[in-house]
PDB file of C-alpha atoms in Angstrom:
ATOM      1  CA  UNK A   1       4.427  27.367  12.113  1.00 86.00           C
ATOM      2  CA  UNK A   2       4.756  23.623  12.616  1.00 92.00           C
ATOM      3  CA  UNK A   3       3.546  21.462   9.753  1.00 93.00           C
ATOM      4  CA  UNK A   4       3.680  17.958   8.302  1.00 94.00           C
ATOM      5  CA  UNK A   5       2.653  16.189   5.115  1.00 94.00           C
ATOM      6  CA  UNK A   6       0.295  13.261   4.691  1.00 94.00           C
ATOM      7  CA  UNK A   7       1.279  11.002   1.814  1.00 92.00           C
ATOM      8  CA  UNK A   8       0.353   7.578   0.549  1.00 90.00           C
ATOM      9  CA  UNK A   9       3.638   6.168  -0.684  1.00 88.00           C
ATOM     10  CA  UNK A  10       5.297   2.784  -0.598  1.00 89.00           C
ATOM     11  CA  UNK A  11       9.076   2.684  -0.608  1.00 90.00           C
ATOM     12  CA  UNK A  12      10.196   0.976  -3.820  1.00 92.00           C
ATOM     13  CA  UNK A  13      13.137  -0.804  -2.194  1.00 95.00           C
ATOM     14  CA  UNK A  14      10.955  -2.182   0.597  1.00 94.00           C
ATOM     15  CA  UNK A  15       8.405  -3.386  -1.961  1.00 94.00           C
ATOM     16  CA  UNK A  16      11.178  -5.013  -3.994  1.00 95.00           C
ATOM     17  CA  UNK A  17      12.458  -6.761  -0.849  1.00 95.00           C
ATOM     18  CA  UNK A  18       8.953  -8.031  -0.087  1.00 94.00           C
ATOM     19  CA  UNK A  19       8.553  -9.420  -3.629  1.00 95.00           C
ATOM     20  CA  UNK A  20      11.965 -11.102  -3.398  1.00 96.00           C
ATOM     21  CA  UNK A  21      11.083 -12.765  -0.072  1.00 96.00           C
ATOM     22  CA  UNK A  22       7.810 -13.963  -1.611  1.00 95.00           C
ATOM     23  CA  UNK A  23       9.770 -15.516  -4.490  1.00 94.00           C
ATOM     24  CA  UNK A  24      12.148 -17.192  -2.047  1.00 94.00           C
ATOM     25  CA  UNK A  25       9.348 -18.593   0.114  1.00 93.00           C
ATOM     26  CA  UNK A  26       7.397 -19.862  -2.903  1.00 92.00           C
ATOM     27  CA  UNK A  27      10.481 -21.647  -4.240  1.00 91.00           C
ATOM     28  CA  UNK A  28      10.918 -23.420  -0.869  1.00 92.00           C
ATOM     29  CA  UNK A  29       7.283 -24.341  -0.208  1.00 89.00           C
ATOM     30  CA  UNK A  30       6.179 -27.911  -0.824  1.00 89.00           C
ATOM     31  CA  UNK A  31       2.731 -27.050  -2.226  1.00 87.00           C
ATOM     32  CA  UNK A  32       4.239 -24.848  -4.962  1.00 87.00           C
ATOM     33  CA  UNK A  33       6.961 -27.331  -5.948  1.00 86.00           C
ATOM     34  CA  UNK A  34       6.784 -28.395  -9.596  1.00 85.00           C
ATOM     35  CA  UNK A  35       4.186 -25.805 -10.583  1.00 88.00           C
ATOM     36  CA  UNK A  36       4.834 -22.690 -12.637  1.00 90.00           C
ATOM     37  CA  UNK A  37       4.786 -19.692 -10.276  1.00 93.00           C
ATOM     38  CA  UNK A  38       5.964 -16.260 -11.331  1.00 94.00           C
ATOM     39  CA  UNK A  39       6.015 -13.084  -9.233  1.00 95.00           C
ATOM     40  CA  UNK A  40       7.386  -9.949 -10.880  1.00 96.00           C
ATOM     41  CA  UNK A  41       7.411  -6.290  -9.922  1.00 95.00           C
ATOM     42  CA  UNK A  42       7.041  -3.540 -12.512  1.00 95.00           C
ATOM     43  CA  UNK A  43       8.980  -0.771 -10.771  1.00 93.00           C
ATOM     44  CA  UNK A  44       7.827   2.031 -13.063  1.00 93.00           C
ATOM     45  CA  UNK A  45       4.095   1.308 -12.909  1.00 91.00           C
ATOM     46  CA  UNK A  46       4.098  -0.013  -9.300  1.00 92.00           C
ATOM     47  CA  UNK A  47       2.305  -3.221 -10.367  1.00 95.00           C
ATOM     48  CA  UNK A  48       2.995  -6.759  -9.150  1.00 96.00           C
ATOM     49  CA  UNK A  49       2.325  -9.479 -11.736  1.00 96.00           C
ATOM     50  CA  UNK A  50       1.286 -12.844 -10.285  1.00 96.00           C
ATOM     51  CA  UNK A  51       1.143 -16.014 -12.390  1.00 95.00           C
ATOM     52  CA  UNK A  52       0.136 -19.485 -11.079  1.00 94.00           C
ATOM     53  CA  UNK A  53      -1.613 -22.587 -12.393  1.00 93.00           C
ATOM     54  CA  UNK A  54      -4.797 -22.686 -10.261  1.00 91.00           C
ATOM     55  CA  UNK A  55      -7.178 -20.407  -8.369  1.00 92.00           C
ATOM     56  CA  UNK A  56      -6.297 -22.068  -5.052  1.00 93.00           C
ATOM     57  CA  UNK A  57      -2.592 -21.369  -5.545  1.00 93.00           C
ATOM     58  CA  UNK A  58      -3.433 -17.769  -6.465  1.00 93.00           C
ATOM     59  CA  UNK A  59      -5.144 -17.309  -3.081  1.00 94.00           C
ATOM     60  CA  UNK A  60      -2.165 -18.869  -1.307  1.00 94.00           C
ATOM     61  CA  UNK A  61       0.250 -16.644  -3.223  1.00 95.00           C
ATOM     62  CA  UNK A  62      -1.770 -13.543  -2.279  1.00 95.00           C
ATOM     63  CA  UNK A  63      -1.687 -14.625   1.391  1.00 95.00           C
ATOM     64  CA  UNK A  64       2.088 -15.058   1.206  1.00 95.00           C
ATOM     65  CA  UNK A  65       2.434 -11.637  -0.478  1.00 95.00           C
ATOM     66  CA  UNK A  66       0.376  -9.921   2.230  1.00 96.00           C
ATOM     67  CA  UNK A  67       2.170 -11.626   5.124  1.00 95.00           C
ATOM     68  CA  UNK A  68       5.670 -10.990   3.756  1.00 94.00           C
ATOM     69  CA  UNK A  69       4.919  -7.369   2.895  1.00 94.00           C
ATOM     70  CA  UNK A  70       3.535  -6.803   6.399  1.00 94.00           C
ATOM     71  CA  UNK A  71       6.797  -8.124   7.847  1.00 95.00           C
ATOM     72  CA  UNK A  72       8.640  -5.626   5.631  1.00 93.00           C
ATOM     73  CA  UNK A  73       6.450  -2.812   7.016  1.00 91.00           C
ATOM     74  CA  UNK A  74       4.087  -2.340   4.055  1.00 92.00           C
ATOM     75  CA  UNK A  75       0.428  -1.815   4.894  1.00 90.00           C
ATOM     76  CA  UNK A  76      -1.788  -4.499   3.266  1.00 91.00           C
ATOM     77  CA  UNK A  77      -4.208  -1.799   2.128  1.00 89.00           C
ATOM     78  CA  UNK A  78      -1.481  -0.569  -0.245  1.00 91.00           C
ATOM     79  CA  UNK A  79      -2.333  -3.480  -2.550  1.00 93.00           C
ATOM     80  CA  UNK A  80      -5.434  -3.328  -4.742  1.00 91.00           C
ATOM     81  CA  UNK A  81      -6.769  -6.869  -5.197  1.00 91.00           C
ATOM     82  CA  UNK A  82     -10.054  -5.738  -6.806  1.00 91.00           C
ATOM     83  CA  UNK A  83      -9.029  -6.752 -10.312  1.00 89.00           C
ATOM     84  CA  UNK A  84     -10.006 -10.368 -11.080  1.00 90.00           C
ATOM     85  CA  UNK A  85      -7.479 -12.975 -12.154  1.00 89.00           C
ATOM     86  CA  UNK A  86      -7.702 -13.980 -15.805  1.00 91.00           C
ATOM     87  CA  UNK A  87      -6.755 -17.313 -17.413  1.00 90.00           C
ATOM     88  CA  UNK A  88      -4.038 -17.279 -20.045  1.00 87.00           C
ATOM     89  CA  UNK A  89      -3.385 -20.720 -21.506  1.00 87.00           C
ATOM     90  CA  UNK A  90      -2.536 -23.133 -18.690  1.00 89.00           C
ATOM     91  CA  UNK A  91      -1.872 -20.406 -16.097  1.00 92.00           C
ATOM     92  CA  UNK A  92      -3.887 -17.789 -14.246  1.00 94.00           C
ATOM     93  CA  UNK A  93      -2.525 -14.244 -14.214  1.00 95.00           C
ATOM     94  CA  UNK A  94      -3.323 -11.343 -11.914  1.00 95.00           C
ATOM     95  CA  UNK A  95      -2.069  -7.784 -11.800  1.00 95.00           C
ATOM     96  CA  UNK A  96      -1.920  -6.174  -8.364  1.00 95.00           C
ATOM     97  CA  UNK A  97      -1.475  -2.382  -8.488  1.00 94.00           C
ATOM     98  CA  UNK A  98       0.313  -0.841  -5.506  1.00 93.00           C
ATOM     99  CA  UNK A  99      -1.037   2.446  -4.126  1.00 89.00           C
ATOM    100  CA  UNK A 100       1.482   5.198  -4.725  1.00 87.00           C
ATOM    101  CA  UNK A 101       0.328   8.753  -4.120  1.00 86.00           C
ATOM    102  CA  UNK A 102      -3.005  10.236  -3.071  1.00 89.00           C
ATOM    103  CA  UNK A 103      -5.616  10.875  -5.716  1.00 88.00           C
ATOM    104  CA  UNK A 104      -7.868  13.927  -5.476  1.00 92.00           C
ATOM    105  CA  UNK A 105     -10.894  12.114  -4.003  1.00 91.00           C
ATOM    106  CA  UNK A 106      -8.881  10.501  -1.201  1.00 91.00           C
ATOM    107  CA  UNK A 107      -7.155  13.808  -0.423  1.00 93.00           C
ATOM    108  CA  UNK A 108     -10.568  15.483  -0.091  1.00 94.00           C
ATOM    109  CA  UNK A 109     -11.705  12.732   2.314  1.00 93.00           C
ATOM    110  CA  UNK A 110      -8.625  13.331   4.457  1.00 94.00           C
ATOM    111  CA  UNK A 111      -9.151  17.114   4.491  1.00 94.00           C
ATOM    112  CA  UNK A 112     -12.840  16.622   5.387  1.00 94.00           C
ATOM    113  CA  UNK A 113     -11.887  14.274   8.228  1.00 93.00           C
ATOM    114  CA  UNK A 114      -9.379  16.813   9.586  1.00 93.00           C
ATOM    115  CA  UNK A 115     -11.931  19.651   9.436  1.00 93.00           C
ATOM    116  CA  UNK A 116     -14.603  17.497  11.112  1.00 92.00           C
ATOM    117  CA  UNK A 117     -12.192  16.748  13.969  1.00 88.00           C
ATOM    118  CA  UNK A 118     -12.504  20.401  15.044  1.00 88.00           C
ATOM    119  CA  UNK A 119      -8.824  21.006  15.699  1.00 89.00           C
ATOM    120  CA  UNK A 120      -7.176  24.351  15.058  1.00 92.00           C
ATOM    121  CA  UNK A 121      -5.211  23.281  11.991  1.00 94.00           C
ATOM    122  CA  UNK A 122      -5.323  24.035   8.287  1.00 95.00           C
ATOM    123  CA  UNK A 123      -5.146  21.311   5.624  1.00 94.00           C
ATOM    124  CA  UNK A 124      -4.155  21.988   2.022  1.00 94.00           C
ATOM    125  CA  UNK A 125      -4.056  19.608  -0.941  1.00 94.00           C
ATOM    126  CA  UNK A 126      -0.743  19.879  -2.784  1.00 92.00           C
ATOM    127  CA  UNK A 127      -0.614  17.459  -5.776  1.00 85.00           C
ATOM    128  CA  UNK A 128      -0.411  13.980  -4.180  1.00 88.00           C
ATOM    129  CA  UNK A 129       0.275  15.233  -0.631  1.00 93.00           C
ATOM    130  CA  UNK A 130      -1.898  16.896   2.012  1.00 94.00           C
ATOM    131  CA  UNK A 131      -0.054  19.544   4.057  1.00 95.00           C
ATOM    132  CA  UNK A 132      -1.330  20.190   7.575  1.00 95.00           C
ATOM    133  CA  UNK A 133      -0.227  23.302   9.468  1.00 95.00           C
ATOM    134  CA  UNK A 134      -1.072  24.470  12.955  1.00 94.00           C
ATOM    135  CA  UNK A 135       0.177  26.685  15.773  1.00 93.00           C
ATOM    136  CA  UNK A 136       0.967  23.838  18.175  1.00 92.00           C
ATOM    137  CA  UNK A 137       2.718  20.548  17.584  1.00 92.00           C
ATOM    138  CA  UNK A 138       0.193  18.942  19.954  1.00 92.00           C
ATOM    139  CA  UNK A 139      -2.610  19.786  17.499  1.00 92.00           C
ATOM    140  CA  UNK A 140      -0.642  18.149  14.678  1.00 93.00           C
ATOM    141  CA  UNK A 141      -0.073  15.023  16.768  1.00 93.00           C
ATOM    142  CA  UNK A 142      -3.816  14.931  17.523  1.00 93.00           C
ATOM    143  CA  UNK A 143      -4.489  15.012  13.761  1.00 93.00           C
ATOM    144  CA  UNK A 144      -2.113  12.087  13.238  1.00 93.00           C
ATOM    145  CA  UNK A 145      -3.825  10.062  15.974  1.00 94.00           C
ATOM    146  CA  UNK A 146      -7.235  10.945  14.570  1.00 93.00           C
ATOM    147  CA  UNK A 147      -6.264   9.778  11.072  1.00 92.00           C
ATOM    148  CA  UNK A 148      -4.684   6.566  12.370  1.00 91.00           C
ATOM    149  CA  UNK A 149      -7.877   5.670  14.213  1.00 91.00           C
ATOM    150  CA  UNK A 150     -10.175   6.697  11.343  1.00 88.00           C
ATOM    151  CA  UNK A 151     -11.818   4.361   8.839  1.00 85.00           C
ATOM    152  CA  UNK A 152      -9.809   5.699   5.875  1.00 85.00           C
ATOM    153  CA  UNK A 153      -8.581   2.582   4.080  1.00 83.00           C
ATOM    154  CA  UNK A 154      -5.263   3.980   2.856  1.00 86.00           C
ATOM    155  CA  UNK A 155      -1.661   3.307   3.893  1.00 87.00           C
ATOM    156  CA  UNK A 156      -0.990   6.849   5.103  1.00 89.00           C
ATOM    157  CA  UNK A 157       2.535   8.003   5.901  1.00 88.00           C
ATOM    158  CA  UNK A 158       3.299  11.173   7.816  1.00 91.00           C
ATOM    159  CA  UNK A 159       6.423  12.926   6.559  1.00 90.00           C
ATOM    160  CA  UNK A 160       8.291  16.247   6.874  1.00 86.00           C
ATOM    161  CA  UNK A 161       7.270  17.071  10.452  1.00 84.00           C
ATOM    162  CA  UNK A 162       8.715  20.555  11.040  1.00 83.00           C
TER     163      UNK A 162
END
């Protein structure tokens, strides 16, 4: 039976490339010249640490991060900007977690969406992946199109199409 997996993963190398291009652009930009700007990636925890001197520069740095990551092929919804920036001495720091893996609640939303679509497929939650199986590949492709056009705010990737 044909099947595929739905995951929510960001490639670590692509994320690292995006952070490096952000660092390069910030070092070349006139409005950041002479101000302390630090962008680091914690590869184990999938967290980007941002450090600037003002709130306005924090917004600009976030815009640069989103635009450069989009050019690298990372969905902007992979970043969680909900956490507020906090002052630390003369600088403002912000931690931006990167979505890596589906949690149980999001997996249940995806399964519910697939079942509501009314297609002849089965969806199973397997750890941080949702496996979808069906008799026809056309049904699986319809599920992919349905999820892409849905209002689920996750950077879904479709892997292991067999």
